[in-house]
Structures are given as structure tokens and as C-alpha cells.
Tab-separated table of C-alpha atoms in Angstrom:
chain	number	residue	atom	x	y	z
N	30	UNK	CA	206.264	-151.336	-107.551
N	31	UNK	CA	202.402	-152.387	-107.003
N	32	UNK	CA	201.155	-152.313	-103.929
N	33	UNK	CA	200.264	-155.534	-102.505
N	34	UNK	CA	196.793	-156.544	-102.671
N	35	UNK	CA	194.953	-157.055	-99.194
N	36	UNK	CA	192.739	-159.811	-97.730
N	37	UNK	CA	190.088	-159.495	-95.287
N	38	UNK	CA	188.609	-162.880	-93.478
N	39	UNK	CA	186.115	-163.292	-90.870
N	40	UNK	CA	186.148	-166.304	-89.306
N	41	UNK	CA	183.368	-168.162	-87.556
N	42	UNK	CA	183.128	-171.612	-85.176
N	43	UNK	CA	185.890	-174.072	-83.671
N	44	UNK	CA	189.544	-173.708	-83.708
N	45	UNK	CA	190.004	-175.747	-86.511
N	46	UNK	CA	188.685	-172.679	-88.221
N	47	UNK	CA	191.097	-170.273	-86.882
N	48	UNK	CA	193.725	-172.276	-88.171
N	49	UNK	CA	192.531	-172.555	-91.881
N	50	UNK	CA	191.921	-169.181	-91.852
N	51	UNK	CA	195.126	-168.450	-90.519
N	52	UNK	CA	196.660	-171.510	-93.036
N	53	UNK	CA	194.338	-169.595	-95.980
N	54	UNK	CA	196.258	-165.823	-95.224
N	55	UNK	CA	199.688	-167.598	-94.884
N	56	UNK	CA	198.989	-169.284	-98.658
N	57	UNK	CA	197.587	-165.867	-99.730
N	58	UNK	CA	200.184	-163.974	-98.058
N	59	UNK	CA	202.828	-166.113	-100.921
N	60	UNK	CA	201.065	-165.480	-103.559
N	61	UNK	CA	201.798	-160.900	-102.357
N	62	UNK	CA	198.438	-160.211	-100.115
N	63	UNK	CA	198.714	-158.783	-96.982
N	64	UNK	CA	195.920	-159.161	-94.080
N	65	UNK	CA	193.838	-156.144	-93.755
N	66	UNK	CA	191.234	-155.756	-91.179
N	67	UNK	CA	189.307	-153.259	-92.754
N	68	UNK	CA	186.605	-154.263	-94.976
N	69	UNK	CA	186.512	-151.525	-97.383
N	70	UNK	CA	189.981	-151.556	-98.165
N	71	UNK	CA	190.394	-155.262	-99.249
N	72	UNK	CA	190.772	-156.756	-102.779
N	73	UNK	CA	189.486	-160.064	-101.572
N	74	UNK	CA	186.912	-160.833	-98.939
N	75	UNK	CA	186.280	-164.219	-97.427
N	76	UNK	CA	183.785	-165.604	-94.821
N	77	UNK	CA	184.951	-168.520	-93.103
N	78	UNK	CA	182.169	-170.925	-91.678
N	79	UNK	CA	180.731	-172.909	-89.663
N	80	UNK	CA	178.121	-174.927	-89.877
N	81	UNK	CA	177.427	-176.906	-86.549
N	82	UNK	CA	175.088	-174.642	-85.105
N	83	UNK	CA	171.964	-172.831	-87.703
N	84	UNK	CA	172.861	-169.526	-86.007
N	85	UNK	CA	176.430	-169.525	-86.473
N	86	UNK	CA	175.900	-170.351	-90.274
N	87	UNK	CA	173.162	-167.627	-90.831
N	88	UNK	CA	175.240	-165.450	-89.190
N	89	UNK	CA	177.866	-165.416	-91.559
N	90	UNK	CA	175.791	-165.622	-94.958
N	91	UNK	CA	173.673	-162.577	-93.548
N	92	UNK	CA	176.758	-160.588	-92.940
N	93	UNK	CA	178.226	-161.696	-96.310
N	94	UNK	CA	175.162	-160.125	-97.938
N	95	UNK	CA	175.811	-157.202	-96.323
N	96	UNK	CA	178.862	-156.605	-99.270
N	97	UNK	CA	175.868	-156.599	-101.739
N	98	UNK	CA	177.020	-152.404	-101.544
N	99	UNK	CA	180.864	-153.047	-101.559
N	100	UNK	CA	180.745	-155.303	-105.002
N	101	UNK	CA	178.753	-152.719	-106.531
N	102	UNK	CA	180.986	-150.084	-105.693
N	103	UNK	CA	184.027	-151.869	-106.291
N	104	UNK	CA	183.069	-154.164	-108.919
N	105	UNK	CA	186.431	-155.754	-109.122
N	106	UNK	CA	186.992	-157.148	-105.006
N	107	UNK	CA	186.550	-160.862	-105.184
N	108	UNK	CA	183.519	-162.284	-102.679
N	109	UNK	CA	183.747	-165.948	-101.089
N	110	UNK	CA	182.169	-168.084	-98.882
N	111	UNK	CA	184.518	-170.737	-97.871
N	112	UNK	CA	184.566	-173.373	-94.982
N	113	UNK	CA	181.755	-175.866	-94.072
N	114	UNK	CA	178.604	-173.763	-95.011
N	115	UNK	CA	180.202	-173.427	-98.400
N	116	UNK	CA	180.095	-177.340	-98.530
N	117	UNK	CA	177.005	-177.594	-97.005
N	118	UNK	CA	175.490	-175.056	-99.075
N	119	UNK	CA	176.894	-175.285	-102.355
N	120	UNK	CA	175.641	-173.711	-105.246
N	121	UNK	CA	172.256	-172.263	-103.673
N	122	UNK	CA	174.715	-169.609	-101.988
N	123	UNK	CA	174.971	-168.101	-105.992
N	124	UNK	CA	171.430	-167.774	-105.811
N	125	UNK	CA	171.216	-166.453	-102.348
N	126	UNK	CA	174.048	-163.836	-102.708
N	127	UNK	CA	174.644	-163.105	-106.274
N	128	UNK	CA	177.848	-160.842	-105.348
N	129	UNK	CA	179.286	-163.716	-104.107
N	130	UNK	CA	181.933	-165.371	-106.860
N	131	UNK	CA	184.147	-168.047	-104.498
N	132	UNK	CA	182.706	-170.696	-102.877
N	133	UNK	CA	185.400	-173.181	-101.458
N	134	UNK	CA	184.914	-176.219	-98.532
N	135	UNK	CA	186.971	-177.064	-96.033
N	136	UNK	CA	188.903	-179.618	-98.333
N	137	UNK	CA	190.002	-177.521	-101.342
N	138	UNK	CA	191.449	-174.949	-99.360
N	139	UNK	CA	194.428	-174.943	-100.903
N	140	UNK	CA	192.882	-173.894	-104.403
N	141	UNK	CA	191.862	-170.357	-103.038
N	142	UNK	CA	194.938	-168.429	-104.495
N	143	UNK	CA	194.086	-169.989	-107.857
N	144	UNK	CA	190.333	-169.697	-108.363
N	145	UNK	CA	190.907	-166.077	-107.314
N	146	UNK	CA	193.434	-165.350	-110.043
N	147	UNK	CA	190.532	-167.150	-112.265
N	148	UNK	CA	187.559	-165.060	-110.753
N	149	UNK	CA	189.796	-161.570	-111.534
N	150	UNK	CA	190.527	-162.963	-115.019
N	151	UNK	CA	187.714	-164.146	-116.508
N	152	UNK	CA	184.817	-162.261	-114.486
N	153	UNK	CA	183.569	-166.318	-113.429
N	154	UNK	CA	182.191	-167.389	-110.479
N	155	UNK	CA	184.396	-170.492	-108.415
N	156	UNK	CA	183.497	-173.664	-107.380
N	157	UNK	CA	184.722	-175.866	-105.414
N	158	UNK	CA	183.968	-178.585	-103.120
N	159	UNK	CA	184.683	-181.897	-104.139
N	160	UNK	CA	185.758	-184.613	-100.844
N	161	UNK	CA	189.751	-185.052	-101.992
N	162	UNK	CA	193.150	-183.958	-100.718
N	163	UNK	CA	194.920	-182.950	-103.558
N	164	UNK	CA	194.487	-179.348	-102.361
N	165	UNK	CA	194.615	-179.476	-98.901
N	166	UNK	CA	196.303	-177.521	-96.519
N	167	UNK	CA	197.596	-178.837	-94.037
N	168	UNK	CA	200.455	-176.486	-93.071
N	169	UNK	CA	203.316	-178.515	-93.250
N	170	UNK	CA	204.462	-175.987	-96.838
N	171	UNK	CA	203.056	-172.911	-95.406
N	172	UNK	CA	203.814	-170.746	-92.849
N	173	UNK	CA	200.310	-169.399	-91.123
N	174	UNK	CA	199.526	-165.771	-90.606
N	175	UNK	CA	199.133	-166.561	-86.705
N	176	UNK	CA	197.889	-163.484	-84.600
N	177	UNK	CA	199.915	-164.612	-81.567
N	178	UNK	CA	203.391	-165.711	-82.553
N	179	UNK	CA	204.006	-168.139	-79.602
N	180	UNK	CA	201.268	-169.893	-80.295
N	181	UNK	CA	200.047	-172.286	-82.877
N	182	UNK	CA	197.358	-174.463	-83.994
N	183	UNK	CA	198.363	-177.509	-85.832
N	184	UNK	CA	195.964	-179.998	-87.597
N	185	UNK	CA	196.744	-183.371	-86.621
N	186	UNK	CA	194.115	-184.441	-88.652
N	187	UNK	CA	191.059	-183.455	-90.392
N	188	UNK	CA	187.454	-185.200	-90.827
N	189	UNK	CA	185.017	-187.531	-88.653
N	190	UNK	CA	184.461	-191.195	-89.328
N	191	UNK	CA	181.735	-190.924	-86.268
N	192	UNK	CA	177.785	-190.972	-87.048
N	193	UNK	CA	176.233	-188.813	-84.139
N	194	UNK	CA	172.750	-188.153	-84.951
N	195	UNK	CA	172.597	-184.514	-84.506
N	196	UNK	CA	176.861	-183.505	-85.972
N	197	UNK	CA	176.929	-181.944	-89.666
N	198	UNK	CA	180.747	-182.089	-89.329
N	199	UNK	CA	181.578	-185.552	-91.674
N	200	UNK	CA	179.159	-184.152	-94.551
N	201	UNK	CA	181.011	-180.828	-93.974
N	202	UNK	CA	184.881	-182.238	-93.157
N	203	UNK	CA	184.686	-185.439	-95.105
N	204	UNK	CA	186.117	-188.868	-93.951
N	205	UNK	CA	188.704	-189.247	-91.272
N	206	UNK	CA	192.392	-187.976	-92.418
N	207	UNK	CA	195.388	-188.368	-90.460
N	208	UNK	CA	198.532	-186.767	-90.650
N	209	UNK	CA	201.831	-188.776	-90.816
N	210	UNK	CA	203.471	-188.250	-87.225
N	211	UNK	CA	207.204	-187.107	-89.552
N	212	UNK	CA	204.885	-184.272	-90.743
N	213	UNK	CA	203.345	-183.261	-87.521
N	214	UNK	CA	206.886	-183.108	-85.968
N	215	UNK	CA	208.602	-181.226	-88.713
N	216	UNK	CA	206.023	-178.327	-88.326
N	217	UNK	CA	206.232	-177.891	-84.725
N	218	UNK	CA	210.042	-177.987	-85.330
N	219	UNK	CA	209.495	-175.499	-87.815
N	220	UNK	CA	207.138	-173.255	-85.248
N	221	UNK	CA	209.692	-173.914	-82.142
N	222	UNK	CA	212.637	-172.595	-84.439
N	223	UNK	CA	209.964	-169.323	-85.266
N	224	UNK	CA	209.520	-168.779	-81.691
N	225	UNK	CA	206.527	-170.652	-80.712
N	226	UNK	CA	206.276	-172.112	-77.348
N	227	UNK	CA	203.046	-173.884	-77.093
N	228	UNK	CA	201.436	-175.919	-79.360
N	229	UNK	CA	197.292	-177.354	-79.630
N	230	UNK	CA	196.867	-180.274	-81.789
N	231	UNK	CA	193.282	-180.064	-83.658
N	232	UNK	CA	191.481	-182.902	-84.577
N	233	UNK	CA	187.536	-183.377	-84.583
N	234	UNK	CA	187.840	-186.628	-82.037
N	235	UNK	CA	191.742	-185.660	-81.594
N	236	UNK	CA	192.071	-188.835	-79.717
N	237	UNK	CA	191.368	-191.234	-82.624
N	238	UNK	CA	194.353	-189.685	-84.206
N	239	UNK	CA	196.502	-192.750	-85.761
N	240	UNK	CA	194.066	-194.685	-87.909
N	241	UNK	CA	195.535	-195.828	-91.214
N	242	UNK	CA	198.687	-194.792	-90.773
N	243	UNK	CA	201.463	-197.524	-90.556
N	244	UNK	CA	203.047	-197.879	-88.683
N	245	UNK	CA	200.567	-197.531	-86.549
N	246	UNK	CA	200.807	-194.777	-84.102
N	247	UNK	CA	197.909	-193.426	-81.898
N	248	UNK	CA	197.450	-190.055	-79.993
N	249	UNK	CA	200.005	-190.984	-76.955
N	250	UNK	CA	202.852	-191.889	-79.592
N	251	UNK	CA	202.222	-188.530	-80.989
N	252	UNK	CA	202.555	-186.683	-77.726
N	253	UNK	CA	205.374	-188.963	-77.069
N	254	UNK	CA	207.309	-187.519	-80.340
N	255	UNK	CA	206.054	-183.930	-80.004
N	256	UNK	CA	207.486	-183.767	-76.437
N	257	UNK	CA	210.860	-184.674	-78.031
N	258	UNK	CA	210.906	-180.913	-79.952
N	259	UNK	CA	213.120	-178.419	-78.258
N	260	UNK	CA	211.607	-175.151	-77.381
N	261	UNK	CA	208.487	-176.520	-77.264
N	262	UNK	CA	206.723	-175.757	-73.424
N	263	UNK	CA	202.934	-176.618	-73.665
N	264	UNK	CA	201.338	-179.367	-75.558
N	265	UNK	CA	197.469	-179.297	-76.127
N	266	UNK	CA	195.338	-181.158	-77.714
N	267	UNK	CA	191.178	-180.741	-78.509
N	268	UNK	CA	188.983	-181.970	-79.062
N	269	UNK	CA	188.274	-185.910	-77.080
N	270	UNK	CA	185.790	-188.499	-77.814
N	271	UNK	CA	184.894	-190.659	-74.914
N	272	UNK	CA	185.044	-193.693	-77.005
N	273	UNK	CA	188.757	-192.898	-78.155
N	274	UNK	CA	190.402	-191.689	-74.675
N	275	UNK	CA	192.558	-194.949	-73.754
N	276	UNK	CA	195.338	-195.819	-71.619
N	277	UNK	CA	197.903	-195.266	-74.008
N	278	UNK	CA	196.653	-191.402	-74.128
N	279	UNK	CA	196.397	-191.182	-70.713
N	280	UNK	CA	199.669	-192.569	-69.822
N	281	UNK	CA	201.072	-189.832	-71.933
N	282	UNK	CA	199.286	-187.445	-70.284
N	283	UNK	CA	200.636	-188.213	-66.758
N	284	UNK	CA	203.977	-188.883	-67.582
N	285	UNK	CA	204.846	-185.646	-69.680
N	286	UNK	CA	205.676	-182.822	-68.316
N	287	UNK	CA	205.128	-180.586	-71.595
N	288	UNK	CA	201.777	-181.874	-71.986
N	289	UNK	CA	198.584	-180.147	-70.263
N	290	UNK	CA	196.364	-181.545	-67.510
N	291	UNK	CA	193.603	-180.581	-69.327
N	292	UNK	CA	190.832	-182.631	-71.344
N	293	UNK	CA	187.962	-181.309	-73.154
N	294	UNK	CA	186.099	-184.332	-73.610
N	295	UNK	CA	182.310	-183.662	-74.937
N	296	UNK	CA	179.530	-186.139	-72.616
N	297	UNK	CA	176.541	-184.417	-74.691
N	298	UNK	CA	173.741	-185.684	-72.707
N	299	UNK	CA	174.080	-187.750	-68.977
N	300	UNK	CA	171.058	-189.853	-70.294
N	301	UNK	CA	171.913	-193.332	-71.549
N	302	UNK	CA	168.438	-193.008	-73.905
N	303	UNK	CA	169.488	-189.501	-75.099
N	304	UNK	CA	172.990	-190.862	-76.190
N	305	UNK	CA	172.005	-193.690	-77.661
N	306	UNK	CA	169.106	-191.562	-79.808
N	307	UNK	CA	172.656	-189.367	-80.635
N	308	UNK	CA	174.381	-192.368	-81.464
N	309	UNK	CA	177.572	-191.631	-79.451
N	310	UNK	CA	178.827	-194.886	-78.812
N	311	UNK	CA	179.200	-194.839	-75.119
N	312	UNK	CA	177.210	-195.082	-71.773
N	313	UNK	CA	177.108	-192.490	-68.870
N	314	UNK	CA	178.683	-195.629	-66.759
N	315	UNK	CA	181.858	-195.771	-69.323
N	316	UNK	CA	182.253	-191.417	-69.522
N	317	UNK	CA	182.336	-191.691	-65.129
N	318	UNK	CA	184.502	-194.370	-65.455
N	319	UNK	CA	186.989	-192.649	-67.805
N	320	UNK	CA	186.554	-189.321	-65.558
N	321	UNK	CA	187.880	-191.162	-62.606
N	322	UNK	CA	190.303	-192.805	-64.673
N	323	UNK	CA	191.989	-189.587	-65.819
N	324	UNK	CA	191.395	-188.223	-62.446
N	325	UNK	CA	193.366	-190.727	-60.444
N	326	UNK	CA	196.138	-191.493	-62.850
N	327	UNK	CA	197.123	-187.811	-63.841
N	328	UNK	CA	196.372	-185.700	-60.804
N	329	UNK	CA	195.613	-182.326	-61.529
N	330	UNK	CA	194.216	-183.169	-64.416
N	331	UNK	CA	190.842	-180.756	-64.870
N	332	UNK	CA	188.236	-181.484	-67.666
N	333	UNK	CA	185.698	-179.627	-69.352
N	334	UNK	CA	182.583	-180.875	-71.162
N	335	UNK	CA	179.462	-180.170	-73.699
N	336	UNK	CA	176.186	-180.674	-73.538
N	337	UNK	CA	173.379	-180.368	-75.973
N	338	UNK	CA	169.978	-180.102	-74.300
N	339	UNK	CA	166.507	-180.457	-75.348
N	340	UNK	CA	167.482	-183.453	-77.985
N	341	UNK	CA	164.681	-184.748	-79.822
N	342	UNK	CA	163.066	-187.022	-77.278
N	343	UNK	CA	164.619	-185.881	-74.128
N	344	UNK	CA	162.214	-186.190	-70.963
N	345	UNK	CA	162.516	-183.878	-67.932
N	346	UNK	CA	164.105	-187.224	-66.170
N	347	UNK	CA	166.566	-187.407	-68.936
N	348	UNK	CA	167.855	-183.630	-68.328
N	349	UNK	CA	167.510	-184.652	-64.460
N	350	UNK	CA	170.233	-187.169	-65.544
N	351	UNK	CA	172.315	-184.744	-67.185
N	352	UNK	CA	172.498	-182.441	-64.091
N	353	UNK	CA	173.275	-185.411	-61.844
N	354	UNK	CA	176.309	-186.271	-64.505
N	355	UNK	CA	177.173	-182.466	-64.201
N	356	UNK	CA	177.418	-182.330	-60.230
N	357	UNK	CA	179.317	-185.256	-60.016
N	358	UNK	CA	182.046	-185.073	-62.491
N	359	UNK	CA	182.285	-181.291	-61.224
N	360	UNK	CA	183.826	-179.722	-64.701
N	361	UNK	CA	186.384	-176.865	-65.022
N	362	UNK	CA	183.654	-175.727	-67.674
N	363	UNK	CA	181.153	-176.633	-70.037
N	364	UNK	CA	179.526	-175.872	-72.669
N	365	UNK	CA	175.863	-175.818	-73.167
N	366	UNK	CA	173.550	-175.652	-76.253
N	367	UNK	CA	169.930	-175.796	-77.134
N	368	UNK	CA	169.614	-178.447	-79.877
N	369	UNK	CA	168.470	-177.116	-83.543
N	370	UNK	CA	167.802	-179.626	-86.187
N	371	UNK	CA	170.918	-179.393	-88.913
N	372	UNK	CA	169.779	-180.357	-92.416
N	373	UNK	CA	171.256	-183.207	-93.802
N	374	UNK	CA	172.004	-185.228	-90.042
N	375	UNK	CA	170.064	-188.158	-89.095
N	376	UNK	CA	168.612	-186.097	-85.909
N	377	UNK	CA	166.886	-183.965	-88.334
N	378	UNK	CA	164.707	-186.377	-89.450
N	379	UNK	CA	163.364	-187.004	-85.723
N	380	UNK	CA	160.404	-185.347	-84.329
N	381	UNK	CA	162.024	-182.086	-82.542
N	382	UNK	CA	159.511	-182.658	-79.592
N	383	UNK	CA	161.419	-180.556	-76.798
N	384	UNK	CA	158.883	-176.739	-76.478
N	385	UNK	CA	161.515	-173.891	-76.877
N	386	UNK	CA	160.748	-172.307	-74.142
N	387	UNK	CA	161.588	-175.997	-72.407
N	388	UNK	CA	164.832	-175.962	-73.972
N	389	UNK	CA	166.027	-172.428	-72.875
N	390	UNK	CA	164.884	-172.977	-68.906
N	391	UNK	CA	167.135	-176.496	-69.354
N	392	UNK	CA	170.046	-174.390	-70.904
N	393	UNK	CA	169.765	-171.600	-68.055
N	394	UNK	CA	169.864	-174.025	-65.165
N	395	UNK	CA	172.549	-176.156	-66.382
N	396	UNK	CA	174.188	-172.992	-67.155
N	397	UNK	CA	173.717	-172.145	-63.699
N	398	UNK	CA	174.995	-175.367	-62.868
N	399	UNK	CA	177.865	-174.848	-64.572
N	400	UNK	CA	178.446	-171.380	-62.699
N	401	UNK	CA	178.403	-172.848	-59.589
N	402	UNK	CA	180.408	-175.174	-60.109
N	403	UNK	CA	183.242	-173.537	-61.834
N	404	UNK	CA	183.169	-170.319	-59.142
N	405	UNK	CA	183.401	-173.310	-56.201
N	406	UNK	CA	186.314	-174.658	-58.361
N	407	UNK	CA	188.227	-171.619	-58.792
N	408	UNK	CA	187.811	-170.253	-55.013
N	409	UNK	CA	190.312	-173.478	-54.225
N	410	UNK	CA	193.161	-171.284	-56.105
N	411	UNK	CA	192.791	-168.949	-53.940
N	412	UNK	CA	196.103	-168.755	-52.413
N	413	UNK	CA	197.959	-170.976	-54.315
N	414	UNK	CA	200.829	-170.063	-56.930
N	415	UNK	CA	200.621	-171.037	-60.403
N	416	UNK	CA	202.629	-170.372	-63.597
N	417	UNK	CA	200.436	-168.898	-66.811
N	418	UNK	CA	202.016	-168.331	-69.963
N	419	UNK	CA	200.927	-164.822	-70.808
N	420	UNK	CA	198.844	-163.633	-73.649
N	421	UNK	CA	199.348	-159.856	-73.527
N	422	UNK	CA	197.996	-156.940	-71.496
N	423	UNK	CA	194.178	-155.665	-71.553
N	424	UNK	CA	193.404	-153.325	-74.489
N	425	UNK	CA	191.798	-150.965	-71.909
N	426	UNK	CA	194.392	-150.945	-69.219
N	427	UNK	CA	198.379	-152.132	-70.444
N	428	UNK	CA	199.341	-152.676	-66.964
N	429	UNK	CA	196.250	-155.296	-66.176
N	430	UNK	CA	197.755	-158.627	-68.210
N	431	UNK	CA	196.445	-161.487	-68.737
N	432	UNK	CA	197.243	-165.427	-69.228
N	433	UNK	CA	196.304	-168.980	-69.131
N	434	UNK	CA	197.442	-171.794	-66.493
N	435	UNK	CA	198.657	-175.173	-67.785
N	436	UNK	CA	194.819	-176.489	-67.143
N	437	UNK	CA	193.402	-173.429	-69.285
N	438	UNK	CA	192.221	-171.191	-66.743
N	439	UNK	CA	192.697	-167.065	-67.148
N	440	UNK	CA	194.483	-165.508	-65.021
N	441	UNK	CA	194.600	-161.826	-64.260
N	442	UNK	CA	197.684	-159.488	-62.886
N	443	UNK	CA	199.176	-155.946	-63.272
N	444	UNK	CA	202.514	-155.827	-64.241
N	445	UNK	CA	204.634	-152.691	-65.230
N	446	UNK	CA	205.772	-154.088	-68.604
N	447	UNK	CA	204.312	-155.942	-71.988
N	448	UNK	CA	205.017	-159.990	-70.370
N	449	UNK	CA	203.428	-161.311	-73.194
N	450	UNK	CA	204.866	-164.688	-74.669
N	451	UNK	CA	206.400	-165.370	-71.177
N	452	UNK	CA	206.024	-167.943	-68.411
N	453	UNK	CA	204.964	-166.245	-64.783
N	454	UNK	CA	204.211	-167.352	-61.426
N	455	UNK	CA	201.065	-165.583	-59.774
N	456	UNK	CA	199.675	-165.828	-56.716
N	457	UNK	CA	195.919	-166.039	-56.614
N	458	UNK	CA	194.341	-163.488	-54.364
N	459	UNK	CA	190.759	-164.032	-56.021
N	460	UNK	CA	188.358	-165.692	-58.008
N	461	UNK	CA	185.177	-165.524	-60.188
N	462	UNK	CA	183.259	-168.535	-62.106
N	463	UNK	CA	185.376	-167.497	-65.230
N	464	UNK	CA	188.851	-166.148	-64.154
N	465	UNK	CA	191.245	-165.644	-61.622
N	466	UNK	CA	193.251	-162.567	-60.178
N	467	UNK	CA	196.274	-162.472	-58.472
N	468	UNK	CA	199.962	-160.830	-58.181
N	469	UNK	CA	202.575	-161.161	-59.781
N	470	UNK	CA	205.540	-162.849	-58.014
């Protein structure tokens, strides 16, 4: 009997991406390849991208280049680029990388398996990134090759239908795609009877989940049906767009006891010029207003946010703005970015006017902002007792473990034995800005 040919992927970006990797393996995995994670022993080799940040993109076409040596030692290992630099890209990636023979975007996924039989076959480089569905994975007739098996990613939906200035993600994801709830369900039904116990619905603006589909159902009605699966603990569900979180949503939220008290909801900017230069589609007034919203009708709740700074056009009163936004919402944690001009948005073609060294001294102190914030936050645990599911024990120490809270904060313990996939109670005896540590009880 052959031995089974082996796959290597590296992925890059959002979660989304860890789950079409993982969605790619499980389709490869049919088809007799196992996942390798050495490079040099793999028959196929695939870089999945991400394209929402320059670095993150160069990143992974620099290291793909770097298997210039491994084709030409092993002339017969396949070579792809896959994900949204691959759509972005196209073709020029040929000319950039000549060992490279796959090229696939985020919407023809599902061809992989074949175009690789093709590439071994016939010697040909692969193609392919047209904006359709008929090869689309979606994971509702594959089982993913998940790292962690009580937990799963499932795509709700895929695509943008938004128009922020400064986003690359609806060139690179296409048009707005929802899943029909009856799918959704079946695959977490599916995962619960495999032994998964917590769940994160992916979506690019998660919360306009629903449109199209009749009957109509939004983002609450899905939570709603989800909740309904036995064996299913945690729901989650990333990532929010102000303009979509309504009452409906929220409502869920409050009232279920599977689902998590925890929103990431993007503000971007706490300058009403800088978001209307973006083009995000609501005012620093309305993203307070839904802040206290959430706050007061699902206590507990704890959000976390992003911000670009350094826009095109942004003034130091502007970033003034988005530290006052900052202080007073108080998030669990943020994320901050320096803006780069991405080809092919609308931002690009604005005059990047923000100095670089102005941009980095903005991202430090809202950084440091952040810090603050989130080690004053996480100081309140202190003493309390909270249950985290637990994700396994340190690679350096098996007795130090470690786990996540039902609002997404790590938690650190020692505990004789492997508690991984388990629900615990800890008490927190201390804090940092990024974790907390406490006993087991």
C-alpha cells in the first residue's frame, strides 16, 4: 500500500482563515493526504493569505519564495498560493515566484484537490479565482482537520457588501453570502455529536448574517436555533459591525445562557470626520450609544474594539477623539494598527498625509491606552471565581494550564493532570493587562 501523500499549510490573518485552512486539510485529507508540519517532507505546500494588512501579505509571498530550493530539489511537490492575496494578486504571483504552480482565492476553495491532481498530471500551472460558489467550502460535506477537537469555527457566512474606504476584504471575499440557518445547525450537530463543545460563528460583519435568505432570519434567530443543539456549551460569534448590532442580537445575547458576553465590535477611529473619510456608516454618538446599550441590557457583557490610526487625513484632534472614545467605553482589548494604503481600496487613492513616525507615536500611546486599561480591568477579578473552558497545559511546564473565561479572557492555573477540553472554576489570585492567574478550585 502507498503511503499517503502529506500536506503542509501555513496560514496567515483572521479566523476565517484558520477555518479554510482547516476546511482545505479536511477536503485534502478525503482525497488520502495527511497534515504534515514539516516542510521538507510534504508533497503539497500551500500558503494561506491574507491580504488586509501589506505586511501580512508580503510576509507570506516572501516566505513562499523561500521554496524556490525545495521545487528544485523535489521537482515534483506542488507550490500554491491560495486565500485573498491569491485573488488579489492573480497571475503576477507566476511571474513573481515561478515555482509556484496553484494559485486559488478564497471562493474556489473547494477546487484545490482537483487542480492538484491536474498540476501532478500535466506539469501545468492552476488558476483559479473567479467570484462564484460552485466550489465553495463551506463545511457542511467536510469534516475539518481542527487542531483542538472541542472547538470549532463555523462560517456563517462569507463576503462583505460594506464599502469602507481603507478594507480590501469584498475585492478579496466577494459579495455577501449567507448560509441557510438548516445548514448552520446540521454542522454544529454534526461537531456536538464529534465532541465539540464550543462553537464561533465567522462572518466578516457576523451581525448582518440573514440577508437574502427567506425566510428571513437575522443573527439573533441564528443564536436562537444554535442554542437548541445538545452538547453544545459556548456560542461565539466575530466579527460585529456597529451598523448591524440590533435589538434582536442583543436580546439573544442576554437571554442565552450558551451564548458569550462578549462582543468584538470594530469603532476604527472615535472621529466623526475620520469615519466618514472610511465610509463606515455610523457616528461616534451611535457606537456610545450601542456600548451602553449592550452594557445595560446584558450585564457582564465585555467588548473589545479596533482602531486604525494615522488614516489619510487624520489631525492630532481627530486621534485626541479616538483616545477620548477609548477611555470612555473602557475595552476588554483592542486592537491597534498604523494605516497602509491597500491597492485596489478607495483609501488608496487619498493623499496618505499622516508622517510615519506620527503614526507609530499614535499607535504606542493608544497602545498604552489600551494597557492601562485592560490591567485596571483585570485587577477587578481579582478574587472572584470564574469558570474557563480549558485549552491544554503550557508546552514548557504540563502542570501550568491554561483557558479562556466565557468573556475571552486567559486564565492561568497548575493542575496535576491534562484538563484540557473541560469546564473549571478558578479563583483569581492575580492579574496582568493580558491574563489572569489563579487556583484551581
Amino acid at each position: 500500500m502507498d503511503a499517503p501523500r502529506k500536506l503542509w499549510i501555513e496560514t496567515y490573518g483572521c479566523q476565517m482563515n484558520v477555518l479554510d485552512s482547516e476546511l482545505i486539510a479536511g477536503r485534502m485529507r478525503r482525497d488520502g493526504y495527511e497534515l504534515t508540519s514539516e516542510r521538507d517532507e510534504a508533497d503539497v505546500l500551500l500558503f494561506n493569505t491574507c491580504s488586509v494588512r501589506e505586511h501580512a501579505e508580503e510576509r507570506a509571498v516572501s516566505n513562499a519564495g523561500t521554496l524556490k530550493h525545495l521545487k528544485k530539489r523535489r521537482p515534483e511537490v506542488v507550490v500554491g498560493i491560495v486565500g485573498c492575496a491569491a485573488q488579489r494578486l492573480g497571475a503576477d504571483l507566476f511571474d513573481r515566484l515561478p515555482h509556484v504552480q496553484l494559485i486559488v482565492g478564497p471562493r474556489k476553495f473547494g477546487a484545490i484537490p482537483r487542480l492538484v491532481e491536474e498540476i501532478r498530471a500535466t506539469g501545468l500551472r492552476r488558476i483559479a479565482l473567479e467570484d462564484c460558489d460552485d466550489e465553495f467550502i463551506d463545511g457542511a460535506d467536510v469534516d475539518a482537520a481542527r487542531e483542538t477537537p472541542f472547538k470549532a469555527y463555523i462560517k456563517a457566512m462569507e463576503g462583505c457588501d460594506l464599502s469602507c474606504t481603507f478594507c480590501i476584504v469584498p475585492t478579496t471575499r466577494g459579495a455577501e453570502t449567507s448560509r441557510t440557518p438548516e445548514t448552520i445547525v446540521d454542522e454544529v450537530r454534526r461537531l456536538a455529536d464529534s465532541g465539540v463543545i464550543e462553537i464561533t460563528l465567522l462572518g466578516q460583519t457576523i451581525d448582518s448574517y440573514g440577508k437574502g435568505l427567506k425566510p428571513a432570519i437575522d443573527l439573533g434567530g441564528l443564536l436562537r436555533r444554535v442554542h437548541e443543539v445538545p452538547g453544545i456549551r459556548r456560542i461565539r460569534f466575530i466579527t460585529s459591525h456597529p451598523s448591524f448590532m440590533r435589538e434582536p442580537i442583543i436580546e439573544a445575547l442576554r437571554e442565552l445562557p450558551k451564548a458569550c458576553k462578549y462582543v468584538h465590535m470594530p469603532a476604527q477611529s472615535g472621529s466623526d470626520a475620520v469615519l466618514k473619510r472610511m465610509r463606515r456608516g455610523y457616528t461616534v454618538a451611535r457606537y456610545l450609544s450601542l456600548v451602553d446599550r449592550l452594557r445595560e441590557r446584558v450585564p457582564g457583557v465585555e467588548i473589545a474594539g479596533d482602531f486604525i490610526v494615522g488614516f489619510p487625513g487624520e489631525t492630532p484632534d481627530d486621534f485626541e477623539s479616538t483616545l477620548a472614545l477609548s477611555a470612555r467605553v473602557r475595552f476588554q482589548n483592542a486592537f491597534v494598527f498604523q494605516y497602509s494604503p491597500r491597492p485596489g481600496t478607495d483609501a488608496a487613492t487619498m493623499v496618505d498625509d499622516v508622517p510615519l513616525e506620527d503614526k507609530g507615536r499614535r499607535n504606542r500611546e493608544l497602545l498604552a491606552l489600551q494597557e492601562r486599561i485592560s490591567r485596571e480591568k483585570n485587577a477587578e477579578r481579582v478574587g472572584q471565581r470564574l469558570e474557563a473552558l480549558v485549552d491544554g497545559p503550557s508546552k514548557n511546564n504540563p502542570r501550568r494550564q491554561a483557558g479562556r473565561t466565557d468573556t475571552n479572557q486567559i486564565v492561568h492555573f497548575e493542575a496535576e493532570r491534562d484538563l484540557r477540553g473541560r469546564f473549571v472554576d478558578v479563583e483569581i489570585t492575580s492579574s496582568t493587562a493580558l491574563t489572569l492567574t489563579g487556583r484551581l478550585v
